[in-house]
mmCIF file of C-alpha atoms in Angstrom:
data_model
loop_
_atom_site.group_PDB
_atom_site.id
_atom_site.type_symbol
_atom_site.label_atom_id
_atom_site.label_comp_id
_atom_site.label_asym_id
_atom_site.label_seq_id
_atom_site.Cartn_x
_atom_site.Cartn_y
_atom_site.Cartn_z
ATOM 1 C CA MET A 2 23.662 23.171 -0.482
ATOM 2 C CA ASN A 3 21.994 26.512 0.153
ATOM 3 C CA LYS A 4 19.077 27.118 2.495
ATOM 4 C CA ASP A 5 16.407 26.662 -0.180
ATOM 5 C CA GLN A 6 17.913 23.362 -1.313
ATOM 6 C CA VAL A 7 18.037 22.074 2.255
ATOM 7 C CA LEU A 8 14.414 23.078 2.852
ATOM 8 C CA GLY A 9 13.383 21.478 -0.443
ATOM 9 C CA PHE A 10 15.174 18.253 0.440
ATOM 10 C CA LEU A 11 13.579 18.119 3.895
ATOM 11 C CA LYS A 12 10.109 18.813 2.483
ATOM 12 C CA LYS A 13 10.484 16.161 -0.229
ATOM 13 C CA ASN A 14 11.693 13.509 2.212
ATOM 14 C CA THR A 15 9.709 14.485 5.300
ATOM 15 C CA MET A 16 7.966 11.126 5.746
ATOM 16 C CA ILE A 17 11.181 9.144 5.301
ATOM 17 C CA ILE A 18 12.822 11.249 8.003
ATOM 18 C CA VAL A 19 9.775 10.804 10.240
ATOM 19 C CA LEU A 20 9.860 7.040 9.654
ATOM 20 C CA ILE A 21 13.518 6.861 10.699
ATOM 21 C CA ILE A 22 12.771 8.891 13.841
ATOM 22 C CA VAL A 23 9.765 6.714 14.735
ATOM 23 C CA VAL A 24 11.764 3.483 14.257
ATOM 24 C CA ALA A 25 14.565 4.888 16.430
ATOM 25 C CA PHE A 26 12.050 5.922 19.108
ATOM 26 C CA PHE A 27 10.349 2.517 19.305
ATOM 27 C CA SER A 28 13.717 0.759 19.172
ATOM 28 C CA TRP A 29 14.696 2.751 22.264
ATOM 29 C CA ARG A 30 11.377 2.234 24.047
ATOM 30 C CA THR A 31 11.210 -1.505 23.337
ATOM 31 C CA GLY A 32 14.871 -2.220 24.015
ATOM 32 C CA GLY A 33 15.444 -3.046 20.350
ATOM 33 C CA ALA A 34 12.621 -5.615 20.243
ATOM 34 C CA ILE A 35 10.966 -3.943 17.249
ATOM 35 C CA LEU A 36 14.099 -4.638 15.175
ATOM 36 C CA LEU A 37 14.239 -8.335 16.015
ATOM 37 C CA PRO A 38 14.184 -10.444 12.812
ATOM 38 C CA MET A 39 10.870 -12.086 13.729
ATOM 39 C CA ASN A 40 9.175 -8.716 14.287
ATOM 40 C CA VAL A 41 10.549 -7.313 11.020
ATOM 41 C CA SER A 42 9.117 -10.328 9.192
ATOM 42 C CA ASN A 43 5.798 -9.956 11.044
ATOM 43 C CA LEU A 44 5.660 -6.294 10.044
ATOM 44 C CA ILE A 45 5.516 -7.381 6.405
ATOM 45 C CA SER A 46 3.095 -10.265 6.901
ATOM 46 C CA GLN A 47 0.659 -8.336 9.088
ATOM 47 C CA ASN A 48 0.565 -5.262 6.849
ATOM 48 C CA ALA A 49 0.717 -6.849 3.387
ATOM 49 C CA TYR A 50 -2.966 -6.094 2.796
ATOM 50 C CA VAL A 51 -2.308 -2.418 3.593
ATOM 51 C CA PHE A 52 0.432 -2.169 0.956
ATOM 52 C CA VAL A 53 -1.846 -3.707 -1.668
ATOM 53 C CA LEU A 54 -4.981 -1.715 -0.828
ATOM 54 C CA ALA A 55 -3.118 1.573 -0.375
ATOM 55 C CA THR A 56 -1.583 1.240 -3.846
ATOM 56 C CA GLY A 57 -5.056 0.920 -5.366
ATOM 57 C CA MET A 58 -6.477 3.651 -3.135
ATOM 58 C CA LEU A 59 -3.800 6.032 -4.405
ATOM 59 C CA LEU A 60 -5.256 5.894 -7.928
ATOM 60 C CA CYS A 61 -8.697 6.791 -6.566
ATOM 61 C CA ILE A 62 -7.281 9.671 -4.511
ATOM 62 C CA LEU A 63 -5.292 10.980 -7.488
ATOM 63 C CA THR A 64 -8.523 11.555 -9.420
ATOM 64 C CA GLY A 65 -9.520 14.354 -7.062
ATOM 65 C CA GLY A 66 -9.241 13.220 -3.456
ATOM 66 C CA ASN A 67 -11.835 10.478 -3.972
ATOM 67 C CA ILE A 68 -11.780 7.389 -1.760
ATOM 68 C CA ASP A 69 -13.268 3.891 -1.672
ATOM 69 C CA LEU A 70 -14.971 3.037 1.618
ATOM 70 C CA SER A 71 -16.012 -0.435 0.485
ATOM 71 C CA VAL A 72 -12.614 -2.136 0.189
ATOM 72 C CA GLY A 73 -12.693 -3.714 3.658
ATOM 73 C CA SER A 74 -16.094 -5.256 2.981
ATOM 74 C CA VAL A 75 -15.027 -6.380 -0.504
ATOM 75 C CA VAL A 76 -11.949 -8.046 1.015
ATOM 76 C CA CYS A 77 -14.228 -9.910 3.430
ATOM 77 C CA PHE A 78 -16.790 -10.852 0.762
ATOM 78 C CA VAL A 79 -14.220 -12.112 -1.746
ATOM 79 C CA GLY A 80 -12.487 -14.085 1.000
ATOM 80 C CA ALA A 81 -15.805 -15.538 2.158
ATOM 81 C CA VAL A 82 -16.721 -16.659 -1.362
ATOM 82 C CA GLY A 83 -13.256 -18.098 -1.987
ATOM 83 C CA ALA A 84 -13.149 -20.056 1.275
ATOM 84 C CA THR A 85 -16.640 -21.406 0.647
ATOM 85 C CA LEU A 86 -15.712 -22.529 -2.860
ATOM 86 C CA MET A 87 -12.499 -24.246 -1.795
ATOM 87 C CA VAL A 88 -13.648 -25.834 1.465
ATOM 88 C CA ASN A 89 -17.393 -26.425 1.219
ATOM 89 C CA MET A 90 -17.700 -26.988 -2.521
ATOM 90 C CA ASN A 91 -14.254 -28.520 -3.213
ATOM 91 C CA ILE A 92 -13.638 -26.238 -6.185
ATOM 92 C CA PRO A 93 -10.032 -26.598 -7.476
ATOM 93 C CA ILE A 94 -7.749 -23.918 -6.058
ATOM 94 C CA PRO A 95 -6.736 -22.359 -9.436
ATOM 95 C CA LEU A 96 -10.393 -22.008 -10.434
ATOM 96 C CA ALA A 97 -11.309 -20.562 -7.038
ATOM 97 C CA ILE A 98 -8.512 -17.984 -7.375
ATOM 98 C CA LEU A 99 -9.766 -16.952 -10.821
ATOM 99 C CA ILE A 100 -13.330 -16.631 -9.500
ATOM 100 C CA MET A 101 -12.158 -14.439 -6.593
ATOM 101 C CA ILE A 102 -10.197 -12.166 -8.917
ATOM 102 C CA ALA A 103 -13.126 -11.923 -11.340
ATOM 103 C CA LEU A 104 -15.550 -11.241 -8.490
ATOM 104 C CA GLY A 105 -13.455 -8.441 -6.996
ATOM 105 C CA THR A 106 -12.872 -6.852 -10.398
ATOM 106 C CA ALA A 107 -16.589 -7.061 -11.231
ATOM 107 C CA ILE A 108 -17.474 -5.357 -7.950
ATOM 108 C CA GLY A 109 -14.992 -2.587 -8.708
ATOM 109 C CA ALA A 110 -16.415 -2.191 -12.225
ATOM 110 C CA PHE A 111 -19.977 -2.092 -10.868
ATOM 111 C CA GLN A 112 -19.145 0.702 -8.452
ATOM 112 C CA GLY A 113 -16.968 2.420 -11.041
ATOM 113 C CA PHE A 114 -19.894 2.546 -13.483
ATOM 114 C CA TRP A 115 -22.085 4.560 -11.103
ATOM 115 C CA ILE A 116 -19.201 6.834 -10.162
ATOM 116 C CA ALA A 117 -17.767 7.421 -13.631
ATOM 117 C CA PHE A 118 -20.756 7.434 -15.973
ATOM 118 C CA VAL A 119 -23.740 8.290 -13.769
ATOM 119 C CA ARG A 120 -21.630 10.637 -11.630
ATOM 120 C CA ILE A 121 -22.932 9.562 -8.263
ATOM 121 C CA PRO A 122 -20.420 10.772 -5.616
ATOM 122 C CA PRO A 123 -17.820 8.089 -4.785
ATOM 123 C CA PHE A 124 -18.484 8.527 -1.079
ATOM 124 C CA ILE A 125 -22.134 7.494 -1.509
ATOM 125 C CA VAL A 126 -21.497 4.590 -3.896
ATOM 126 C CA THR A 127 -18.702 3.064 -1.844
ATOM 127 C CA LEU A 128 -20.516 3.657 1.454
ATOM 128 C CA ALA A 129 -23.409 1.655 0.023
ATOM 129 C CA GLY A 130 -20.930 -0.987 -1.126
ATOM 130 C CA MET A 131 -19.417 -1.148 2.350
ATOM 131 C CA LEU A 132 -22.833 -2.020 3.812
ATOM 132 C CA VAL A 133 -23.926 -4.333 0.989
ATOM 133 C CA PHE A 134 -20.831 -6.509 0.819
ATOM 134 C CA ARG A 135 -20.447 -6.700 4.576
ATOM 135 C CA GLY A 136 -23.995 -8.036 4.733
ATOM 136 C CA LEU A 137 -23.410 -10.456 1.850
ATOM 137 C CA SER A 138 -20.329 -11.780 3.646
ATOM 138 C CA ASN A 139 -22.534 -12.783 6.556
ATOM 139 C CA VAL A 140 -25.022 -14.372 4.162
ATOM 140 C CA VAL A 141 -22.336 -16.437 2.395
ATOM 141 C CA LEU A 142 -20.766 -17.623 5.645
ATOM 142 C CA ASN A 143 -24.022 -17.874 7.611
ATOM 143 C CA GLY A 144 -22.272 -15.969 10.351
ATOM 144 C CA LEU A 145 -19.779 -18.812 10.827
ATOM 145 C CA THR A 146 -16.041 -19.305 10.361
ATOM 146 C CA VAL A 147 -14.774 -21.386 7.446
ATOM 147 C CA SER A 148 -11.320 -22.850 8.071
ATOM 148 C CA ILE A 149 -8.974 -23.396 5.124
ATOM 149 C CA LYS A 150 -6.015 -24.911 6.980
ATOM 150 C CA ASP A 151 -6.129 -28.067 4.878
ATOM 151 C CA LYS A 152 -5.702 -26.068 1.667
ATOM 152 C CA THR A 153 -1.956 -25.743 2.177
ATOM 153 C CA THR A 154 -1.189 -24.868 -1.450
ATOM 154 C CA PHE A 155 -3.397 -21.787 -1.350
ATOM 155 C CA VAL A 156 -2.264 -20.782 2.150
ATOM 156 C CA ASN A 157 1.435 -21.033 1.348
ATOM 157 C CA LEU A 158 1.038 -19.358 -2.045
ATOM 158 C CA PHE A 159 -0.428 -16.223 -0.481
ATOM 159 C CA GLY A 160 1.793 -16.181 2.567
ATOM 160 C CA GLY A 161 -0.211 -17.701 5.384
ATOM 161 C CA GLY A 162 1.399 -21.040 6.153
ATOM 162 C CA ALA A 163 4.380 -22.061 8.245
ATOM 163 C CA ASP A 164 6.248 -22.864 5.030
ATOM 164 C CA CYS A 165 5.415 -19.584 3.290
ATOM 165 C CA TYR A 166 9.021 -18.442 2.816
ATOM 166 C CA ILE A 167 11.387 -18.626 -0.139
ATOM 167 C CA HIS A 168 13.746 -21.514 0.560
ATOM 168 C CA ASP A 169 17.481 -20.853 0.682
ATOM 169 C CA ILE A 170 18.972 -22.209 -2.534
ATOM 170 C CA PHE A 171 22.544 -21.538 -1.366
ATOM 171 C CA GLY A 172 22.445 -23.568 1.842
ATOM 172 C CA ASN A 173 20.612 -24.392 5.040
ATOM 173 C CA GLY A 174 22.525 -22.313 7.575
ATOM 174 C CA THR A 175 21.178 -19.955 10.214
ATOM 175 C CA LEU A 176 21.462 -17.077 7.720
ATOM 176 C CA ASN A 177 19.295 -17.267 4.587
ATOM 177 C CA LEU A 178 21.821 -16.415 1.869
ATOM 178 C CA THR A 179 19.159 -16.273 -0.841
ATOM 179 C CA CYS A 180 17.384 -13.492 1.036
ATOM 180 C CA LEU A 181 20.640 -11.600 1.596
ATOM 181 C CA PHE A 182 21.597 -11.950 -2.066
ATOM 182 C CA GLY A 183 18.160 -10.683 -3.069
ATOM 183 C CA GLY A 184 18.665 -7.619 -0.873
ATOM 184 C CA LEU A 185 22.007 -6.864 -2.513
ATOM 185 C CA VAL A 186 20.491 -7.253 -5.982
ATOM 186 C CA ALA A 187 17.599 -4.956 -5.030
ATOM 187 C CA THR A 188 20.082 -2.374 -3.755
ATOM 188 C CA ALA A 189 22.105 -2.518 -6.983
ATOM 189 C CA VAL A 190 18.960 -2.167 -9.119
ATOM 190 C CA PHE A 191 17.782 0.773 -7.012
ATOM 191 C CA ILE A 192 21.102 2.603 -7.411
ATOM 192 C CA VAL A 193 21.228 1.966 -11.174
ATOM 193 C CA LEU A 194 17.670 3.219 -11.682
ATOM 194 C CA GLN A 195 18.250 6.346 -9.583
ATOM 195 C CA VAL A 196 21.521 7.224 -11.342
ATOM 196 C CA SER A 197 19.974 6.541 -14.761
ATOM 197 C CA SER A 198 16.975 8.742 -13.935
ATOM 198 C CA ARG A 199 19.258 11.563 -12.789
ATOM 199 C CA ILE A 200 21.333 11.356 -15.979
ATOM 200 C CA GLN A 201 18.214 11.446 -18.164
ATOM 201 C CA ARG A 202 16.805 14.449 -16.287
ATOM 202 C CA SER A 203 20.124 16.279 -16.598
ATOM 203 C CA LYS A 204 20.236 15.646 -20.363
ATOM 204 C CA LYS A 205 16.764 17.165 -20.689
ATOM 205 C CA ASN A 206 17.780 20.157 -18.549
ATOM 206 C CA TYR A 207 15.260 19.267 -15.838
ATOM 207 C CA ASP A 208 15.888 20.295 -12.260
ATOM 208 C CA VAL A 209 17.784 17.705 -10.234
ATOM 209 C CA GLU A 210 18.496 17.646 -6.524
ATOM 210 C CA HIS A 211 21.876 18.677 -5.157
ATOM 211 C CA PHE A 212 24.541 16.027 -5.760
ATOM 212 C CA GLY A 213 25.368 15.733 -2.058
ATOM 213 C CA ALA A 214 21.705 15.223 -1.148
ATOM 214 C CA PHE A 215 21.358 12.688 -3.973
ATOM 215 C CA VAL A 216 24.338 10.650 -2.783
ATOM 216 C CA GLY A 217 23.180 10.870 0.823
ATOM 217 C CA LYS A 218 19.725 9.570 -0.138
ATOM 218 C CA LEU A 219 21.247 6.679 -2.078
ATOM 219 C CA VAL A 220 23.446 5.700 0.852
ATOM 220 C CA VAL A 221 20.647 5.850 3.434
ATOM 221 C CA ILE A 222 18.044 3.976 1.362
ATOM 222 C CA SER A 223 20.602 1.360 0.236
ATOM 223 C CA ALA A 224 21.626 0.790 3.851
ATOM 224 C CA VAL A 225 17.969 0.359 4.837
ATOM 225 C CA ILE A 226 17.377 -2.217 2.064
ATOM 226 C CA VAL A 227 20.464 -4.229 3.035
ATOM 227 C CA LEU A 228 19.609 -4.070 6.760
ATOM 228 C CA PHE A 229 16.033 -5.128 6.006
ATOM 229 C CA ALA A 230 17.234 -8.094 3.924
ATOM 230 C CA TYR A 231 19.718 -9.049 6.647
ATOM 231 C CA LYS A 232 16.995 -9.049 9.302
ATOM 232 C CA LEU A 233 14.744 -11.240 7.150
ATOM 233 C CA ALA A 234 17.685 -13.550 6.422
ATOM 234 C CA GLN A 235 18.181 -14.037 10.170
ATOM 235 C CA HIS A 236 14.582 -15.267 10.549
ATOM 236 C CA LYS A 237 13.307 -17.535 7.770
ATOM 237 C CA GLY A 238 14.073 -15.520 4.670
ATOM 238 C CA ILE A 239 11.771 -13.798 2.195
ATOM 239 C CA PRO A 240 8.054 -14.203 3.063
ATOM 240 C CA THR A 241 5.979 -15.337 0.087
ATOM 241 C CA VAL A 242 3.578 -12.464 0.635
ATOM 242 C CA LEU A 243 6.448 -9.997 0.160
ATOM 243 C CA ILE A 244 6.732 -11.220 -3.446
ATOM 244 C CA TRP A 245 3.096 -10.237 -4.045
ATOM 245 C CA VAL A 246 3.661 -6.843 -2.443
ATOM 246 C CA LEU A 247 6.773 -6.214 -4.560
ATOM 247 C CA ILE A 248 4.927 -7.161 -7.748
ATOM 248 C CA VAL A 249 2.109 -4.724 -6.948
ATOM 249 C CA VAL A 250 4.482 -1.920 -5.963
ATOM 250 C CA LEU A 251 6.757 -2.315 -8.993
ATOM 251 C CA VAL A 252 3.926 -2.669 -11.522
ATOM 252 C CA TYR A 253 1.912 0.287 -10.241
ATOM 253 C CA GLY A 254 5.018 2.365 -9.637
ATOM 254 C CA TYR A 255 5.902 1.872 -13.299
ATOM 255 C CA ILE A 256 2.340 2.612 -14.454
ATOM 256 C CA THR A 257 2.067 5.876 -12.531
ATOM 257 C CA ASN A 258 5.552 7.097 -13.500
ATOM 258 C CA ASN A 259 6.126 5.847 -17.028
ATOM 259 C CA THR A 260 2.826 5.368 -18.840
ATOM 260 C CA THR A 261 0.272 7.617 -20.478
ATOM 261 C CA VAL A 262 -2.537 6.033 -18.470
ATOM 262 C CA GLY A 263 -0.681 6.804 -15.263
ATOM 263 C CA ARG A 264 -0.376 10.474 -16.214
ATOM 264 C CA TYR A 265 -4.118 10.602 -16.852
ATOM 265 C CA PHE A 266 -4.815 10.005 -13.153
ATOM 266 C CA TYR A 267 -2.649 12.965 -12.192
ATOM 267 C CA ALA A 268 -4.184 15.121 -14.917
ATOM 268 C CA VAL A 269 -7.764 14.430 -13.815
ATOM 269 C CA GLY A 270 -6.899 15.223 -10.218
ATOM 270 C CA GLY A 271 -5.028 18.372 -11.188
ATOM 271 C CA ASN A 272 -7.761 19.870 -13.358
ATOM 272 C CA GLU A 273 -10.562 17.650 -14.631
ATOM 273 C CA LYS A 274 -12.127 20.255 -16.914
ATOM 274 C CA ALA A 275 -8.860 21.039 -18.660
ATOM 275 C CA THR A 276 -8.104 17.335 -18.968
ATOM 276 C CA LYS A 277 -11.478 16.691 -20.583
ATOM 277 C CA LEU A 278 -11.019 19.608 -22.995
ATOM 278 C CA SER A 279 -7.655 18.150 -24.032
ATOM 279 C CA GLY A 280 -9.458 15.073 -25.367
ATOM 280 C CA ILE A 281 -8.973 12.631 -22.495
ATOM 281 C CA ASN A 282 -12.024 10.573 -21.533
ATOM 282 C CA THR A 283 -12.156 11.380 -17.815
ATOM 283 C CA ASN A 284 -15.073 8.999 -17.254
ATOM 284 C CA ARG A 285 -12.860 6.080 -18.259
ATOM 285 C CA VAL A 286 -10.159 7.252 -15.860
ATOM 286 C CA TYR A 287 -12.608 7.160 -12.949
ATOM 287 C CA PHE A 288 -13.930 3.797 -14.093
ATOM 288 C CA LEU A 289 -10.436 2.351 -14.373
ATOM 289 C CA ALA A 290 -9.469 3.617 -10.906
ATOM 290 C CA TYR A 291 -12.378 1.905 -9.160
ATOM 291 C CA THR A 292 -12.261 -1.251 -11.265
ATOM 292 C CA ASN A 293 -8.608 -1.586 -10.378
ATOM 293 C CA MET A 294 -9.468 -1.002 -6.717
ATOM 294 C CA GLY A 295 -11.813 -3.996 -6.851
ATOM 295 C CA PHE A 296 -9.083 -6.130 -8.442
ATOM 296 C CA LEU A 297 -6.570 -5.271 -5.709
ATOM 297 C CA ALA A 298 -9.219 -5.767 -3.018
ATOM 298 C CA ALA A 299 -9.611 -9.326 -4.329
ATOM 299 C CA LEU A 300 -5.858 -9.873 -4.030
ATOM 300 C CA ALA A 301 -5.921 -8.440 -0.507
ATOM 301 C CA GLY A 302 -8.827 -10.756 0.299
ATOM 302 C CA MET A 303 -6.804 -13.797 -0.727
ATOM 303 C CA ILE A 304 -3.803 -12.579 1.285
ATOM 304 C CA THR A 305 -6.032 -12.035 4.327
ATOM 305 C CA ILE A 306 -7.695 -15.446 4.413
ATOM 306 C CA ALA A 307 -4.361 -17.138 3.678
ATOM 307 C CA ARG A 308 -2.655 -15.402 6.607
ATOM 308 C CA LEU A 309 -5.530 -16.099 8.994
ATOM 309 C CA THR A 310 -6.200 -19.566 7.457
ATOM 310 C CA SER A 311 -9.937 -18.935 7.627
ATOM 311 C CA ALA A 312 -12.753 -16.659 6.508
ATOM 312 C CA GLN A 313 -14.987 -14.796 8.963
ATOM 313 C CA PRO A 314 -17.735 -12.177 8.539
ATOM 314 C CA THR A 315 -15.680 -9.706 10.603
ATOM 315 C CA TYR A 316 -12.557 -9.734 8.437
ATOM 316 C CA GLY A 317 -11.596 -6.529 6.669
ATOM 317 C CA GLN A 318 -12.961 -4.104 9.259
ATOM 318 C CA ASN A 319 -11.204 -0.730 9.063
ATOM 319 C CA TYR A 320 -9.014 -1.921 6.179
ATOM 320 C CA GLU A 321 -10.229 1.043 4.142
ATOM 321 C CA MET A 322 -9.093 3.426 6.883
ATOM 322 C CA ASP A 323 -5.628 1.857 6.960
ATOM 323 C CA ALA A 324 -5.330 2.249 3.177
ATOM 324 C CA ILE A 325 -6.604 5.831 3.134
ATOM 325 C CA GLY A 326 -4.416 6.801 6.073
ATOM 326 C CA SER A 327 -1.320 5.303 4.424
ATOM 327 C CA CYS A 328 -1.947 7.333 1.264
ATOM 328 C CA PHE A 329 -2.325 10.672 3.023
ATOM 329 C CA ILE A 330 0.540 10.034 5.426
ATOM 330 C CA GLY A 331 2.667 9.024 2.439
ATOM 331 C CA GLY A 332 2.196 12.386 0.752
ATOM 332 C CA ALA A 333 -0.943 11.977 -1.387
ATOM 333 C CA SER A 334 -2.882 15.221 -1.597
ATOM 334 C CA ALA A 335 -6.374 15.401 -0.141
ATOM 335 C CA TYR A 336 -7.323 17.374 -3.273
ATOM 336 C CA GLY A 337 -5.956 14.849 -5.772
ATOM 337 C CA GLY A 338 -3.279 15.052 -8.450
ATOM 338 C CA ILE A 339 -0.323 14.487 -6.102
ATOM 339 C CA GLY A 340 1.075 11.247 -4.687
ATOM 340 C CA THR A 341 3.454 8.420 -5.495
ATOM 341 C CA VAL A 342 3.500 4.667 -4.928
ATOM 342 C CA PRO A 343 6.826 4.783 -2.991
ATOM 343 C CA GLY A 344 5.371 7.519 -0.791
ATOM 344 C CA VAL A 345 2.305 5.413 -0.068
ATOM 345 C CA ILE A 346 4.509 2.457 0.887
ATOM 346 C CA VAL A 347 6.464 4.693 3.278
ATOM 347 C CA GLY A 348 3.149 5.776 4.800
ATOM 348 C CA ALA A 349 2.015 2.158 5.150
ATOM 349 C CA VAL A 350 5.308 1.140 6.767
ATOM 350 C CA LEU A 351 5.055 4.088 9.164
ATOM 351 C CA MET A 352 1.547 3.027 10.201
ATOM 352 C CA GLY A 353 2.735 -0.563 10.601
ATOM 353 C CA VAL A 354 5.719 0.466 12.726
ATOM 354 C CA ILE A 355 3.484 2.579 14.963
ATOM 355 C CA ASN A 356 1.046 -0.326 15.409
ATOM 356 C CA LEU A 357 3.806 -2.848 16.111
ATOM 357 C CA GLY A 358 5.750 -0.519 18.374
ATOM 358 C CA MET A 359 2.746 0.375 20.503
ATOM 359 C CA SER A 360 1.724 -3.291 20.726
ATOM 360 C CA LEU A 361 5.195 -4.256 21.950
ATOM 361 C CA MET A 362 5.004 -1.447 24.500
ATOM 362 C CA GLY A 363 1.641 -2.733 25.716
ATOM 363 C CA VAL A 364 -0.252 0.439 24.786
ATOM 364 C CA ASP A 365 -4.034 0.116 25.105
ATOM 365 C CA ALA A 366 -5.824 -0.614 21.811
ATOM 366 C CA ASN A 367 -8.009 2.485 22.182
ATOM 367 C CA MET A 368 -4.974 4.716 22.642
ATOM 368 C CA GLN A 369 -3.454 3.163 19.535
ATOM 369 C CA LYS A 370 -6.451 4.418 17.556
ATOM 370 C CA VAL A 371 -5.990 7.871 19.076
ATOM 371 C CA VAL A 372 -2.339 7.988 18.000
ATOM 372 C CA LYS A 373 -3.146 6.799 14.460
ATOM 373 C CA GLY A 374 -5.861 9.443 14.178
ATOM 374 C CA VAL A 375 -3.515 12.200 15.315
ATOM 375 C CA VAL A 376 -0.824 11.058 12.865
ATOM 376 C CA LEU A 377 -3.328 11.063 9.976
ATOM 377 C CA LEU A 378 -4.640 14.532 10.870
ATOM 378 C CA ALA A 379 -1.097 15.881 11.188
ATOM 379 C CA ALA A 380 -0.189 14.525 7.737
ATOM 380 C CA VAL A 381 -3.199 16.177 6.070
ATOM 381 C CA ILE A 382 -2.584 19.467 7.920
ATOM 382 C CA PHE A 383 1.023 19.394 6.707
ATOM 383 C CA ASP A 384 -0.176 18.810 3.129
ATOM 384 C CA VAL A 385 -2.699 21.670 3.219
ATOM 385 C CA VAL A 386 -0.450 24.175 4.989
ATOM 386 C CA SER A 387 2.570 23.427 2.769
ATOM 387 C CA LYS A 388 0.474 24.215 -0.319
ATOM 388 C CA ARG A 389 -0.318 27.631 1.165
ATOM 389 C CA GLY A 390 3.325 28.478 1.563
ATOM 390 C CA GLY A 391 3.425 27.525 5.232
ATOM 391 C CA LYS A 392 0.539 29.818 6.198
ATOM 392 C CA MET A 393 -2.321 28.656 8.367
ATOM 393 C CA ILE A 394 -5.448 30.372 7.037
ATOM 394 C CA VAL A 395 -8.543 30.284 9.223
ATOM 395 C CA LYS A 396 -11.778 31.297 7.488
ATOM 396 C CA ASN A 397 -14.686 32.867 9.343
#
């Protein structure tokens, strides 16, 4: 590998390298506590909503650096309505789930209409939504907490109960063999997909990374997947909520990489005028992005109330900031048109590791916010400066 190839590899995988360094640092500072099986499992359960919301937020950001400030309030409102339906009104769980999904999607479509067709700035529309749906959450719940502990089917389905893990079909030992087998299968699928993609790119005479760097990346990521599966297998196995996260990540990863609709998001963010002149309905792209955001906010709302086994008017606070931060830290451009679902997941995991690591170290909650803010600012500065060829330009 020559110097340019090394620099290109480091730039492309900066956040992965940072994540490894951060995990190593907190492992040292906590005496390895952050890598305990229980903490690895908690990392997934506590940050599942971030993975879901950040995936949806990426589509909004791709359209030109736009964001959705209302998602935290929508999560709370959908959860409040769902808990009220199931507990206070005894609505069947399947029907309540459908109503929550429909409600979240309708909210996203409502906001998407004003953004896409009336062209009101997304910041204004979603800021209004943040206030409106936070207030409606209080109205629905009357400022009280609604417990859903007796609705075990719903709680376990969305990963909030004590039994919300995939049972070991191979045995009942201390090591969950089903989880370990799943990790090995995931590793094999990852390697096959990466090798297949490289072969296809080579046949089309596209640029491919150096073979040594490619093999090194496969080895490192495969080792991480196997280690992750092994840690989960030592606890209780695969959390149910991880299945939901994987479905979201795989579906949206495929959409953004392999579909025409996915390429539209990148095109609009890259140059909206040129995209419109090429015959693409850019209004529909905006509308789809925000409607989809409402749909995923509904899913995150169900995950949230299942994990906390209740609905409260305060749920969802700062969720939008976690999602936005994960996108930018994961490599999404503040100007739109650049970003990937795997990158966003790396950003979300990095934020989760920082939160968990600082909590285990006993760092003050206010200082945790300071660190997260600095990390977010650093990620955006890196994005802006790298696009200028490494030059910091200060305008008068």
